Amino acid sequence: MTLNKGSLFSMSDEPAVSTQDRLRKRRQNINVLFRRDSELRGKLAIYFGAILIILATVSLTLFLVWQGLRLFLFDGVNPLHFIFSNDWNPGDSAHPTYGAFPMIFGSFAITFLSALIATPISIGTALFMSEISRKWGNKALRPVIEILVGIPSVVYGLIGLTLIIPFIAHHGGGIGYGLLPGMIVVGLMIMPTITSIAADALQSIPQELKSASYALGATRWQTIYKVIIPAALPSLLTAVVLGMARAFGEALAVQMVIGNVTDIPHSMVNPAATLTTIITLHMGNTTSGSAFNHALWSLGLILLIMSYIFILIIRYLSRRSKVL
Amino acid sequence: MQTLVDVKEVYSTEGLSLWYDKKQALKDVNVSIFEKQVTAIIGPSGCGKSTFLKTLNRMVELEPKITIKGRISYRGNNLYDKHYPVEQLRHRVGMVFQKANPFPKSIYNNIAFGPRLRGIKNKQLLNEIVERSLKQAALWDEVRDKLNQDANRLSGGQQQRLCLARCLAVDPDVILMDEPTSALDPIATAKVEELVHQLKQQYSIIIVTHNMEQAKRVSDQTAFFLNGELIEQRKTSELFAKPFHKETADYISGRFG
Ligand SMILES: Nc1ncnc2c1ncn2[C@@H]1O[C@H](COP(=O)(O)OP(=O)(O)OP(=O)(O)O)[C@@H](O)[C@H]1O
Ligand SMILES: [Mg+2]
């Protein structure tokens, strides 16, 4: 009896355990299946997003290249003439001419001049925020700068139009329009961009490096210009290049203050034009398929090429070895 | 006995207390540091060893909300005198940190950093200083062919010796070391200890360590800290053989900390 009982017991017990086990295993299998499934779906979503972005970029580029090349392919304009000549008059129905150099010059001038005034002020502010008074910098300056970054460019343009241009005109600067107000307005616009990126870069310099410098008897200024700035240099340059890219592409604010005359300006207070201002000014007025319209697309193509160059520079800077 | 009388004091502190904001980290510390000796600072984590070390080159002032009371004299001058030129002090008192912290510059420029701060521009002289310092830190043979290479590409042990060479390059009087071997393997540790042994011919060295054996091996004097207080400071051999205080005995026998 006892033996029987024992065997019965064990018999009734064993299948129960194995069923439980089997159940558990099955649940695990289901879990694995399910996990595989959700992983697959996640992967698909990510790949889909990535492919979509790549496709959009590639097709945008191809489209712009195609549109931009039509002027040279179908309207018989020499690309070299387009880039290096000053005779921009595509609206002339009898003798249209397509020398875009004044706008190319204007765009580069605005970009470099605005970076020239914005860089020292921005880097100085960023240094103040990270090295002189981090508390003040993060509590007061950072929010202000974030607000400045978010202000639409038309507001900067309005400020230029109502404050800066009358001021320049009043102090002997002709009618006030030209590169000078453009450079001030765009400089103001890109300053917060450069400052916030530069401040992040400076604040990410490890404390140990600064300690090493102070422990060797360096003063604060020596530490800043011998250790902190060299260590942060690639990121600081990236900040400036990003600012320049923004300046190069800015249309609205510049259009409001530059005067939009397609000549090489003789001075900082002579009206000038940039690629973007001419595109926004005329794009609505040309019929598609006309040579004038193609010429505007060609200006756009130059903008695209330049933005690719800016990106290449930034990539080069961020990959650059930090040995100095 | 004769030599003991002749030994000069480099540092002495009297009633040194220090607060981080409201938290007291050093309590009434009286220590003497002797010339051309190795002084080991031991004690459990958080007892104020690093803080004490940083008061000696005034690096502690870089922390926010510091209050310091008492007196530290270095070669007879009160360090916390407002007029004491802190940069000059740090030219005389070098520091090696727990984590090797080479600048993201070449090996050469790491070593030349200190001399350049002091206005040395002569290329020839800088070359000599770089070579001498690297030799002193027993790193010359390993890096002589790659002085222009990024210092961060050296191994951890090499980086720590580079940091030592960097502080030797300004020809200091005292070298402060805060757990310089805690991130190194036994072989690299042995190298650094060997260096400490050689360098004490010329320099006074203060070394913070968690490793009792290391303290025994390298130091002449040992100071034991506990909760911000100096429990006892004596000759290393005596302190480890016959500690005066029960706390010291407990700590060195590994009963806490
Ligand atoms: N910057 C600081 N701000 C506030 N408190 C600090 C600061 N640095 C250290 N302390 C405190 O002071 C005390 C002593 O710290 P210290 O770093 O000197 O200890 P330690 O003996 O070096 O410890 P360990 O062996 O872990 O390095 C600790 O309680 C610590 O929390
Ligand atoms: Mg410590």
Coordinates of C-alpha atoms and ligand atoms in Angstrom, one line a residue:
Chain A
M1 CA 0.0 0.0 0.0
T2 CA 2.6 2.4 1.1
L3 CA 4.6 1.6 -1.9
N4 CA 1.6 1.9 -4.1
K5 CA 0.7 5.2 -2.5
G6 CA 4.2 6.4 -3.1
S7 CA 4.2 5.5 -6.7
L8 CA 0.7 7.0 -7.2
F9 CA 1.9 10.1 -5.5
S10 CA 4.9 10.3 -7.6
M11 CA 2.9 9.5 -10.7
S12 CA 0.3 12.2 -10.1
D13 CA 3.0 14.6 -9.1
E14 CA 5.4 14.2 -12.0
P15 CA 3.0 15.0 -14.9
A16 CA 1.8 18.1 -13.0
V17 CA 5.3 19.4 -12.7
S18 CA 6.1 18.7 -16.4
T19 CA 2.9 20.4 -17.5
Q20 CA 3.7 23.4 -15.4
D21 CA 7.2 23.3 -17.0
R22 CA 5.7 23.0 -20.4
L23 CA 3.4 25.8 -19.8
R24 CA 6.2 28.0 -18.6
K25 CA 8.3 27.1 -21.6
R26 CA 5.4 27.9 -23.9
R27 CA 4.9 31.2 -22.3
Q28 CA 8.6 31.9 -22.7
N29 CA 8.4 30.9 -26.3
I30 CA 5.5 33.2 -26.8
N31 CA 7.4 35.9 -25.0
V32 CA 10.4 35.3 -27.2
L33 CA 8.2 35.4 -30.3
F34 CA 6.5 38.5 -29.2
R35 CA 9.8 40.2 -28.3
R36 CA 11.2 39.2 -31.7
D37 CA 8.1 40.6 -33.3
S38 CA 8.2 44.0 -31.5
E39 CA 12.0 44.2 -32.1
L40 CA 11.3 43.6 -35.8
R41 CA 8.6 46.3 -35.9
G42 CA 10.9 48.7 -34.1
K43 CA 13.6 48.0 -36.5
L44 CA 11.3 48.5 -39.5
A45 CA 10.1 51.8 -38.1
I46 CA 13.6 53.0 -37.6
Y47 CA 14.8 51.9 -41.0
F48 CA 11.7 53.4 -42.6
G49 CA 12.4 56.7 -41.0
A50 CA 16.0 56.6 -42.0
I51 CA 15.3 55.7 -45.5
L52 CA 12.6 58.4 -45.8
I53 CA 15.1 61.0 -44.7
I54 CA 17.8 59.8 -47.0
L55 CA 15.3 59.7 -49.9
A56 CA 14.0 63.2 -49.1
T57 CA 17.5 64.6 -49.0
V58 CA 18.7 62.8 -52.2
S59 CA 15.6 63.8 -54.2
L60 CA 15.7 67.4 -52.9
T61 CA 19.3 67.6 -54.0
L62 CA 18.7 66.0 -57.4
F63 CA 15.7 68.2 -58.0
L64 CA 17.6 71.4 -57.1
V65 CA 20.6 70.3 -59.2
W66 CA 18.3 69.6 -62.1
Q67 CA 16.4 72.9 -61.8
G68 CA 19.6 74.8 -61.2
L69 CA 21.4 73.4 -64.2
R70 CA 18.6 74.3 -66.7
L71 CA 19.8 77.8 -67.1
F72 CA 23.1 76.4 -68.4
L73 CA 21.7 73.5 -70.4
F74 CA 18.7 75.1 -72.1
D75 CA 19.2 78.9 -72.0
G76 CA 22.8 78.8 -73.2
V77 CA 24.2 80.7 -70.2
N78 CA 27.9 80.0 -69.5
P79 CA 28.3 78.9 -65.9
L80 CA 31.6 80.8 -65.6
H81 CA 29.8 84.0 -66.8
F82 CA 27.1 83.3 -64.3
I83 CA 29.5 83.0 -61.4
F84 CA 32.0 85.7 -62.2
S85 CA 30.2 88.5 -64.1
N86 CA 28.4 91.5 -62.7
D87 CA 25.7 92.1 -65.3
W88 CA 22.6 90.8 -63.6
N89 CA 19.6 91.8 -65.6
P90 CA 17.5 88.7 -66.4
G91 CA 14.3 90.7 -66.6
D92 CA 15.4 92.6 -69.7
S93 CA 13.3 91.1 -72.5
A94 CA 15.6 92.2 -75.3
H95 CA 19.0 91.5 -73.8
P96 CA 18.8 89.5 -70.6
T97 CA 22.1 89.0 -68.8
Y98 CA 22.9 86.6 -66.0
G99 CA 26.1 87.7 -64.1
A100 CA 25.3 86.7 -60.5
F101 CA 28.6 87.7 -58.9
P102 CA 27.2 90.7 -57.0
M103 CA 24.8 88.4 -55.1
I104 CA 27.5 85.8 -54.5
F105 CA 29.7 88.6 -53.2
G106 CA 26.9 90.0 -51.1
S107 CA 26.2 86.6 -49.5
F108 CA 29.8 86.0 -48.6
A109 CA 30.3 89.5 -47.4
I110 CA 27.3 89.3 -45.1
T111 CA 28.4 85.9 -43.8
F112 CA 32.0 86.8 -43.0
L113 CA 31.3 90.3 -41.7
S114 CA 28.5 89.1 -39.4
A115 CA 30.7 86.2 -38.1
L116 CA 33.5 88.8 -37.6
I117 CA 31.4 90.8 -35.2
A118 CA 29.5 88.0 -33.7
T119 CA 32.4 85.6 -32.9
P120 CA 34.4 87.6 -30.4
I121 CA 31.3 88.7 -28.5
S122 CA 29.7 85.2 -28.5
I123 CA 32.9 83.4 -27.4
G124 CA 33.5 86.1 -24.8
T125 CA 29.9 85.6 -23.4
A126 CA 30.3 81.8 -23.5
L127 CA 33.6 82.1 -21.6
F128 CA 31.9 84.3 -19.0
M129 CA 29.1 81.8 -18.7
S130 CA 31.5 78.8 -18.2
E131 CA 34.6 80.2 -16.5
I132 CA 33.8 83.5 -14.8
S133 CA 30.4 83.1 -13.4
R134 CA 28.8 79.8 -14.1
K135 CA 25.9 80.5 -11.7
W136 CA 25.0 83.8 -13.3
G137 CA 25.6 82.4 -16.7
N138 CA 23.3 79.5 -16.3
K139 CA 20.6 81.3 -14.3
A140 CA 20.4 84.6 -16.2
L141 CA 22.3 84.5 -19.5
R142 CA 21.3 81.1 -20.8
P143 CA 17.5 81.7 -20.7
V144 CA 18.0 85.1 -22.3
I145 CA 20.1 83.5 -25.1
E146 CA 17.5 80.7 -25.6
I147 CA 14.9 83.4 -26.1
L148 CA 17.1 85.3 -28.5
V149 CA 17.6 82.1 -30.6
G150 CA 13.9 81.6 -30.9
I151 CA 13.0 85.2 -32.0
P152 CA 11.9 85.0 -35.7
S153 CA 14.3 86.7 -38.1
V154 CA 11.6 89.2 -39.3
V155 CA 11.8 90.8 -35.8
Y156 CA 15.5 91.3 -36.2
G157 CA 14.8 92.8 -39.7
L158 CA 12.3 95.1 -38.2
I159 CA 14.7 96.3 -35.6
G160 CA 17.3 96.9 -38.3
L161 CA 14.8 98.8 -40.4
T162 CA 13.4 101.0 -37.7
L163 CA 16.5 101.6 -35.5
I164 CA 19.7 100.8 -37.3
I165 CA 19.0 102.2 -40.7
P166 CA 17.8 105.6 -39.5
F167 CA 20.8 105.8 -37.2
I168 CA 23.3 105.0 -40.1
A169 CA 21.5 107.5 -42.4
H170 CA 21.6 110.1 -39.8
H171 CA 25.4 109.7 -39.3
G172 CA 26.3 110.2 -42.9
G173 CA 25.7 106.7 -44.2
G174 CA 23.7 107.7 -47.3
I175 CA 20.2 106.3 -47.2
G176 CA 21.4 103.7 -44.6
Y177 CA 20.8 100.5 -46.6
G178 CA 23.7 98.2 -47.4
L179 CA 26.2 95.7 -45.9
L180 CA 26.7 97.6 -42.7
P181 CA 23.1 97.2 -41.3
G182 CA 23.0 93.7 -42.9
M183 CA 26.1 92.7 -41.0
I184 CA 24.8 94.2 -37.7
V185 CA 21.3 92.6 -38.0
V186 CA 22.7 89.1 -39.1
G187 CA 25.5 89.4 -36.5
L188 CA 22.9 90.0 -33.8
M189 CA 20.9 87.0 -35.1
I190 CA 23.7 84.5 -35.1
M191 CA 25.3 85.7 -31.9
P192 CA 22.9 83.7 -29.6
T193 CA 23.4 80.6 -31.8
I194 CA 27.2 80.7 -31.6
T195 CA 27.0 81.6 -27.9
S196 CA 24.9 78.7 -26.8
I197 CA 26.9 76.1 -28.8
A198 CA 30.2 77.6 -27.6
A199 CA 29.0 77.7 -24.0
D200 CA 28.0 74.0 -24.1
A201 CA 31.4 73.2 -25.6
L202 CA 33.3 75.1 -22.9
Q203 CA 31.2 73.7 -20.1
S204 CA 32.0 70.2 -21.2
I205 CA 35.8 70.7 -20.7
P206 CA 36.6 68.3 -17.8
Q207 CA 37.3 69.9 -14.5
E208 CA 40.5 67.8 -14.2
L209 CA 42.1 69.6 -17.0
K210 CA 41.5 73.0 -15.4
S211 CA 42.8 71.6 -12.0
A212 CA 45.9 70.4 -13.8
S213 CA 46.5 73.9 -15.1
Y214 CA 45.8 75.7 -11.9
A215 CA 48.0 73.2 -10.0
L216 CA 50.9 74.1 -12.3
G217 CA 50.5 77.8 -11.2
A218 CA 48.5 79.1 -14.2
T219 CA 46.2 82.0 -13.6
R220 CA 42.6 82.0 -14.7
W221 CA 43.4 83.7 -18.0
Q222 CA 46.4 81.5 -18.7
T223 CA 44.1 78.5 -18.1
I224 CA 41.5 79.9 -20.4
Y225 CA 43.7 80.6 -23.4
K226 CA 46.3 77.8 -22.9
V227 CA 44.0 74.9 -21.9
I228 CA 40.3 75.6 -22.2
I229 CA 40.2 77.3 -25.6
P230 CA 42.6 74.9 -27.3
A231 CA 40.8 71.9 -26.0
A232 CA 37.4 73.3 -27.1
L233 CA 38.7 74.8 -30.4
P234 CA 37.1 72.3 -32.8
S235 CA 33.7 72.8 -31.1
L236 CA 34.1 76.5 -31.0
L237 CA 34.9 76.6 -34.7
T238 CA 31.9 74.4 -35.3
A239 CA 29.8 76.9 -33.4
V240 CA 31.1 79.7 -35.7
V241 CA 30.6 77.7 -38.9
L242 CA 27.0 76.9 -37.8
G243 CA 26.5 80.6 -37.2
M244 CA 27.9 81.3 -40.7
A245 CA 25.7 78.7 -42.3
R246 CA 22.7 80.5 -40.7
A247 CA 24.0 83.9 -41.9
F248 CA 24.5 82.6 -45.4
G249 CA 20.9 81.2 -45.6
E250 CA 19.2 84.1 -44.0
A251 CA 16.8 85.9 -46.4
L252 CA 14.1 87.9 -44.7
A253 CA 16.0 90.1 -42.2
V254 CA 18.7 90.8 -44.8
Q255 CA 16.2 91.7 -47.5
M256 CA 14.7 94.3 -45.2
V257 CA 18.0 96.2 -44.7
I258 CA 20.4 95.5 -47.5
G259 CA 18.8 97.6 -50.3
N260 CA 18.5 94.8 -52.9
V261 CA 20.6 96.4 -55.6
T262 CA 22.5 93.9 -57.7
D263 CA 25.8 95.8 -58.0
I264 CA 29.0 95.3 -56.2
P265 CA 28.7 97.9 -53.4
H266 CA 31.4 100.6 -53.3
S267 CA 31.1 100.9 -49.5
M268 CA 29.5 99.4 -46.5
V269 CA 26.6 101.8 -46.8
N270 CA 25.8 101.3 -50.5
P271 CA 22.8 99.1 -51.3
A272 CA 23.7 95.5 -52.2
A273 CA 22.0 92.1 -52.5
T274 CA 22.5 88.5 -51.6
L275 CA 21.5 85.2 -53.2
T276 CA 18.7 84.7 -50.8
T277 CA 17.3 88.2 -51.0
I278 CA 17.1 88.1 -54.8
I279 CA 15.5 84.7 -54.8
T280 CA 12.8 85.7 -52.4
L281 CA 12.3 89.0 -54.2
H282 CA 11.7 87.6 -57.6
M283 CA 10.6 84.0 -57.3
G284 CA 6.9 85.0 -57.2
N285 CA 7.1 87.2 -60.2
T286 CA 8.7 84.9 -62.8
T287 CA 6.9 82.3 -64.9
S288 CA 8.2 78.8 -64.5
G289 CA 10.1 77.7 -67.5
S290 CA 11.4 81.1 -68.2
A291 CA 15.1 81.8 -68.2
F292 CA 14.7 84.3 -65.4
N293 CA 13.1 81.5 -63.3
H294 CA 15.9 79.1 -64.2
A295 CA 18.4 81.7 -63.1
L296 CA 16.8 82.0 -59.7
W297 CA 17.0 78.2 -59.4
S298 CA 20.7 78.5 -60.2
L299 CA 21.1 80.9 -57.3
G300 CA 19.4 78.3 -55.2
L301 CA 21.8 75.7 -56.4
I302 CA 24.7 77.8 -55.2
L303 CA 23.1 78.1 -51.8
L304 CA 22.7 74.3 -51.7
I305 CA 26.3 73.8 -52.6
M306 CA 27.4 76.2 -50.0
S307 CA 25.4 74.5 -47.3
Y308 CA 27.0 71.2 -48.3
I309 CA 30.4 72.8 -47.9
F310 CA 29.5 74.2 -44.5
I311 CA 28.4 70.7 -43.4
L312 CA 31.7 69.2 -44.7
I313 CA 33.6 71.8 -42.8
I314 CA 31.7 71.0 -39.6
R315 CA 32.2 67.3 -40.1
Y316 CA 35.9 67.8 -40.7
L317 CA 36.2 70.0 -37.5
S318 CA 34.4 67.6 -35.3
R319 CA 36.5 64.7 -36.5
R320 CA 39.7 66.6 -36.3
S321 CA 42.3 65.2 -33.9
K322 CA 42.6 67.3 -30.8
V323 CA 46.4 67.3 -30.6
L324 CA 47.7 70.8 -30.6
Chain B
M1 CA 69.0 61.2 16.4
Q2 CA 71.6 63.6 15.1
T3 CA 69.9 63.7 11.7
L4 CA 66.4 64.1 13.2
V5 CA 67.5 67.4 14.7
D6 CA 68.8 68.6 11.4
V7 CA 65.7 67.8 9.5
K8 CA 63.9 71.0 8.3
E9 CA 60.2 71.5 8.3
V10 CA 58.7 72.4 5.0
Y11 CA 55.2 72.7 6.1
S12 CA 53.6 73.1 9.5
T13 CA 50.0 73.6 10.3
E14 CA 48.5 75.0 13.5
G15 CA 44.9 74.5 14.4
L16 CA 43.9 74.1 10.8
S17 CA 40.2 73.7 10.3
L18 CA 38.2 73.8 7.1
W19 CA 34.5 73.9 6.2
Y20 CA 32.8 73.2 2.9
D21 CA 29.8 75.4 3.4
K22 CA 28.6 74.2 6.8
K23 CA 30.3 70.8 6.7
Q24 CA 33.5 70.6 8.6
A25 CA 36.1 68.5 6.7
L26 CA 39.3 69.3 8.8
K27 CA 39.3 69.8 12.6
D28 CA 42.1 71.5 14.3
V29 CA 44.9 69.7 12.4
N30 CA 48.5 70.1 13.5
V31 CA 51.0 68.5 11.2
S32 CA 54.7 68.9 10.4
I33 CA 56.0 67.9 7.0
F34 CA 59.8 67.4 6.8
E35 CA 62.2 68.2 4.0
K36 CA 63.3 65.5 1.6
Q37 CA 61.1 62.9 3.3
V38 CA 58.0 61.0 2.1
T39 CA 55.0 61.7 4.2
A40 CA 52.1 59.3 3.8
I41 CA 48.6 60.4 4.6
I42 CA 46.3 57.5 5.5
G43 CA 42.8 57.2 6.7
P44 CA 39.3 55.9 5.7
S45 CA 37.4 57.4 2.8
G46 CA 36.0 60.8 3.5
C47 CA 38.3 61.6 6.4
G48 CA 39.7 64.7 4.7
K49 CA 43.0 63.4 3.2
S50 CA 42.4 65.1 -0.2
T51 CA 41.1 68.2 1.4
F52 CA 44.2 68.4 3.6
L53 CA 46.4 67.9 0.6
K54 CA 44.6 70.6 -1.4
T55 CA 45.1 73.1 1.4
L56 CA 48.8 72.8 1.0
N57 CA 48.8 74.3 -2.5
R58 CA 45.6 76.2 -2.0
M59 CA 43.7 74.3 -4.7
V60 CA 41.0 73.9 -2.1
E61 CA 40.1 77.6 -2.7
L62 CA 38.7 76.6 -6.1
E63 CA 35.8 74.9 -4.4
P64 CA 32.8 77.1 -3.6
K65 CA 32.0 78.3 -0.1
I66 CA 35.2 77.4 1.8
T67 CA 36.0 78.6 5.3
I68 CA 39.5 78.1 6.6
K69 CA 40.7 78.8 10.1
G70 CA 44.2 78.3 11.6
R71 CA 47.6 78.6 10.1
I72 CA 49.6 76.8 7.5
S73 CA 53.2 77.9 7.1
Y74 CA 55.3 76.9 4.1
R75 CA 59.0 77.5 4.6
G76 CA 58.2 80.0 7.4
N77 CA 55.6 82.0 5.5
N78 CA 51.9 82.0 6.3
L79 CA 50.2 80.6 3.2
Y80 CA 46.8 82.0 3.9
D81 CA 48.2 85.5 4.1
K82 CA 46.1 87.4 1.5
H83 CA 49.3 88.8 -0.1
Y84 CA 50.9 85.4 -0.6
P85 CA 51.2 84.9 -4.4
V86 CA 49.3 81.7 -5.0
E87 CA 50.6 81.1 -8.5
Q88 CA 54.2 81.3 -7.2
L89 CA 53.3 78.8 -4.5
R90 CA 52.0 76.4 -7.1
H91 CA 55.2 76.7 -9.0
R92 CA 57.0 75.5 -5.9
V93 CA 54.4 72.8 -5.0
G94 CA 53.5 70.4 -7.7
M95 CA 50.5 68.0 -7.6
V96 CA 49.8 64.6 -9.1
F97 CA 46.1 63.7 -9.1
Q98 CA 44.3 60.4 -8.5
K99 CA 43.2 60.2 -12.1
A100 CA 45.9 61.0 -14.7
N101 CA 45.0 64.3 -16.3
P102 CA 47.3 65.0 -19.3
F103 CA 46.3 68.0 -21.4
P104 CA 44.9 67.1 -24.9
K105 CA 48.3 68.2 -26.3
S106 CA 51.4 66.5 -27.4
I107 CA 53.7 64.9 -24.8
Y108 CA 56.2 67.6 -25.4
N109 CA 53.7 70.4 -24.9
N110 CA 52.4 68.8 -21.7
I111 CA 55.8 68.9 -20.1
A112 CA 56.7 72.3 -21.5
F113 CA 53.4 73.8 -20.1
G114 CA 54.8 74.7 -16.7
P115 CA 58.1 76.1 -17.8
R116 CA 56.3 78.2 -20.5
L117 CA 54.0 79.6 -17.8
R118 CA 57.2 80.9 -16.1
G119 CA 58.2 82.6 -19.3
I120 CA 60.8 80.1 -20.6
K121 CA 60.7 80.4 -24.4
N122 CA 64.2 79.3 -25.4
K123 CA 63.7 76.2 -27.5
Q124 CA 67.0 74.6 -26.5
L125 CA 66.3 75.1 -22.8
L126 CA 62.8 73.7 -23.2
N127 CA 64.1 70.7 -24.9
E128 CA 66.5 70.1 -22.1
I129 CA 63.8 70.5 -19.5
V130 CA 61.5 68.1 -21.3
E131 CA 64.2 65.5 -21.6
R132 CA 65.3 65.9 -17.9
S133 CA 61.8 65.7 -16.6
L134 CA 60.9 62.6 -18.6
K135 CA 64.1 60.9 -17.5
Q136 CA 63.3 61.7 -13.9
A137 CA 59.9 60.2 -14.3
A138 CA 61.4 57.1 -16.0
L139 CA 59.4 57.7 -19.1
W140 CA 62.0 59.0 -21.5
D141 CA 63.0 55.7 -23.1
E142 CA 59.3 54.9 -23.8
V143 CA 58.4 58.2 -25.4
R144 CA 61.6 59.7 -26.8
D145 CA 60.6 58.9 -30.4
K146 CA 57.0 60.2 -30.1
L147 CA 57.2 63.5 -28.2
N148 CA 54.8 65.0 -30.7
Q149 CA 52.2 62.4 -30.2
D150 CA 48.9 63.1 -28.3
A151 CA 49.5 62.4 -24.6
N152 CA 46.1 60.8 -24.3
R153 CA 47.3 57.9 -26.4
L154 CA 49.7 56.7 -23.7
S155 CA 48.7 54.0 -21.3
G156 CA 47.2 54.8 -17.9
G157 CA 50.5 54.2 -16.1
Q158 CA 52.5 56.2 -18.7
Q159 CA 50.0 59.0 -18.4
Q160 CA 50.5 59.1 -14.6
R161 CA 54.2 59.3 -15.0
L162 CA 53.8 62.0 -17.6
C163 CA 51.8 64.0 -15.1
L164 CA 54.6 63.5 -12.6
A165 CA 57.1 64.6 -15.2
R166 CA 54.9 67.6 -16.0
C167 CA 55.1 68.7 -12.4
L168 CA 58.8 68.0 -12.1
A169 CA 59.4 70.3 -15.1
V170 CA 58.9 73.4 -13.0
D171 CA 61.5 72.1 -10.6
P172 CA 59.3 72.1 -7.5
D173 CA 60.2 72.0 -3.9
V174 CA 57.3 69.8 -2.8
I175 CA 55.3 67.2 -4.7
L176 CA 51.7 66.4 -3.5
M177 CA 50.3 63.1 -4.7
D178 CA 46.6 62.1 -4.2
E179 CA 46.3 58.4 -4.5
P180 CA 48.6 58.4 -7.6
T181 CA 48.5 54.6 -8.1
S182 CA 44.9 53.8 -7.3
A183 CA 44.0 53.4 -11.0
L184 CA 47.2 51.6 -11.9
D185 CA 48.1 47.9 -12.2
P186 CA 50.7 46.4 -9.9
I187 CA 53.6 46.8 -12.3
A188 CA 52.8 50.5 -13.0
T189 CA 52.3 51.0 -9.3
A190 CA 55.7 49.5 -8.6
K191 CA 57.3 51.9 -11.1
V192 CA 55.6 55.0 -9.5
E193 CA 56.7 53.8 -6.0
E194 CA 60.3 53.3 -7.2
L195 CA 60.1 56.9 -8.6
V196 CA 58.9 58.2 -5.3
H197 CA 61.8 56.5 -3.6
Q198 CA 64.3 58.2 -6.0
L199 CA 62.7 61.6 -6.0
K200 CA 62.8 62.1 -2.3
Q201 CA 66.6 62.7 -2.7
Q202 CA 65.6 66.0 -4.2
Y203 CA 62.0 66.7 -3.2
S204 CA 59.7 66.6 -0.2
I205 CA 56.8 64.3 -1.1
I206 CA 53.4 64.0 0.5
I207 CA 51.4 61.0 -0.7
V208 CA 47.8 60.1 0.1
T209 CA 47.2 56.4 -0.1
H210 CA 44.6 53.8 0.8
N211 CA 47.2 51.1 0.6
M212 CA 48.9 50.3 4.0
E213 CA 51.6 48.3 2.3
Q214 CA 52.4 51.2 0.0
A215 CA 52.6 53.6 3.0
K216 CA 55.0 51.2 4.7
R217 CA 57.1 50.8 1.5
V218 CA 57.5 54.4 0.4
S219 CA 57.1 56.7 3.4
D220 CA 59.3 58.0 6.2
Q221 CA 56.5 59.6 8.1
T222 CA 52.8 58.6 8.3
A223 CA 49.9 60.7 9.3
F224 CA 46.6 59.0 10.2
F225 CA 43.4 61.0 9.7
L226 CA 40.0 60.1 11.0
N227 CA 36.8 62.2 10.5
G228 CA 38.8 65.3 9.7
E229 CA 41.1 65.0 12.7
L230 CA 44.7 64.0 12.8
I231 CA 44.9 61.1 15.1
E232 CA 48.7 60.6 15.0
Q233 CA 51.7 61.4 13.0
R234 CA 55.0 59.6 13.5
K235 CA 57.8 57.8 11.8
T236 CA 56.2 55.2 9.6
S237 CA 58.0 52.2 11.1
E238 CA 57.0 53.2 14.6
L239 CA 53.4 54.0 13.7
F240 CA 52.9 50.6 12.1
A241 CA 54.8 48.7 14.8
K242 CA 53.3 50.4 17.9
P243 CA 50.4 52.7 17.2
F244 CA 49.7 55.0 20.1
H245 CA 45.9 55.1 19.5
K246 CA 43.4 52.4 19.4
E247 CA 41.8 53.9 16.2
T248 CA 45.1 53.8 14.4
A249 CA 45.7 50.2 15.5
D250 CA 42.2 49.3 14.3
Y251 CA 42.6 51.0 10.9
I252 CA 46.0 49.7 10.0
S253 CA 45.0 46.2 11.0
G254 CA 42.1 46.5 8.6
R255 CA 39.3 46.5 11.1
F256 CA 37.6 49.4 9.5
G257 CA 37.9 51.9 6.6
Ligands
LIG1 N1 33.8 70.2 -2.9 C1 33.2 69.7 -1.8 N2 32.1 70.2 -1.3 C2 31.5 69.8 -0.2 N3 32.0 68.8 0.6 C3 33.1 68.2 0.2 C4 33.8 68.6 -1.0 N4 34.9 67.9 -1.2 C5 34.9 67.0 -0.1 N5 33.9 67.2 0.7 C6 33.6 66.5 1.9 O1 34.6 66.6 2.8 C7 35.0 65.4 3.4 C8 36.4 65.1 3.2 O2 36.6 64.8 1.8 P1 37.9 64.4 1.1 O3 37.8 64.3 -0.3 O4 39.0 65.2 1.7 O5 38.1 62.9 1.7 P2 39.2 61.8 1.4 O6 39.8 61.4 2.7 O7 40.2 62.3 0.4 O8 38.4 60.6 0.9 P3 38.8 59.5 -0.2 O9 39.7 58.6 0.4 O10 37.5 58.9 -0.6 O11 39.4 60.2 -1.4 C9 34.0 64.4 2.9 O12 33.0 64.2 3.8 C10 33.4 65.0 1.7 O13 32.1 64.6 1.5
MG2 MG 40.6 61.7 -1.7

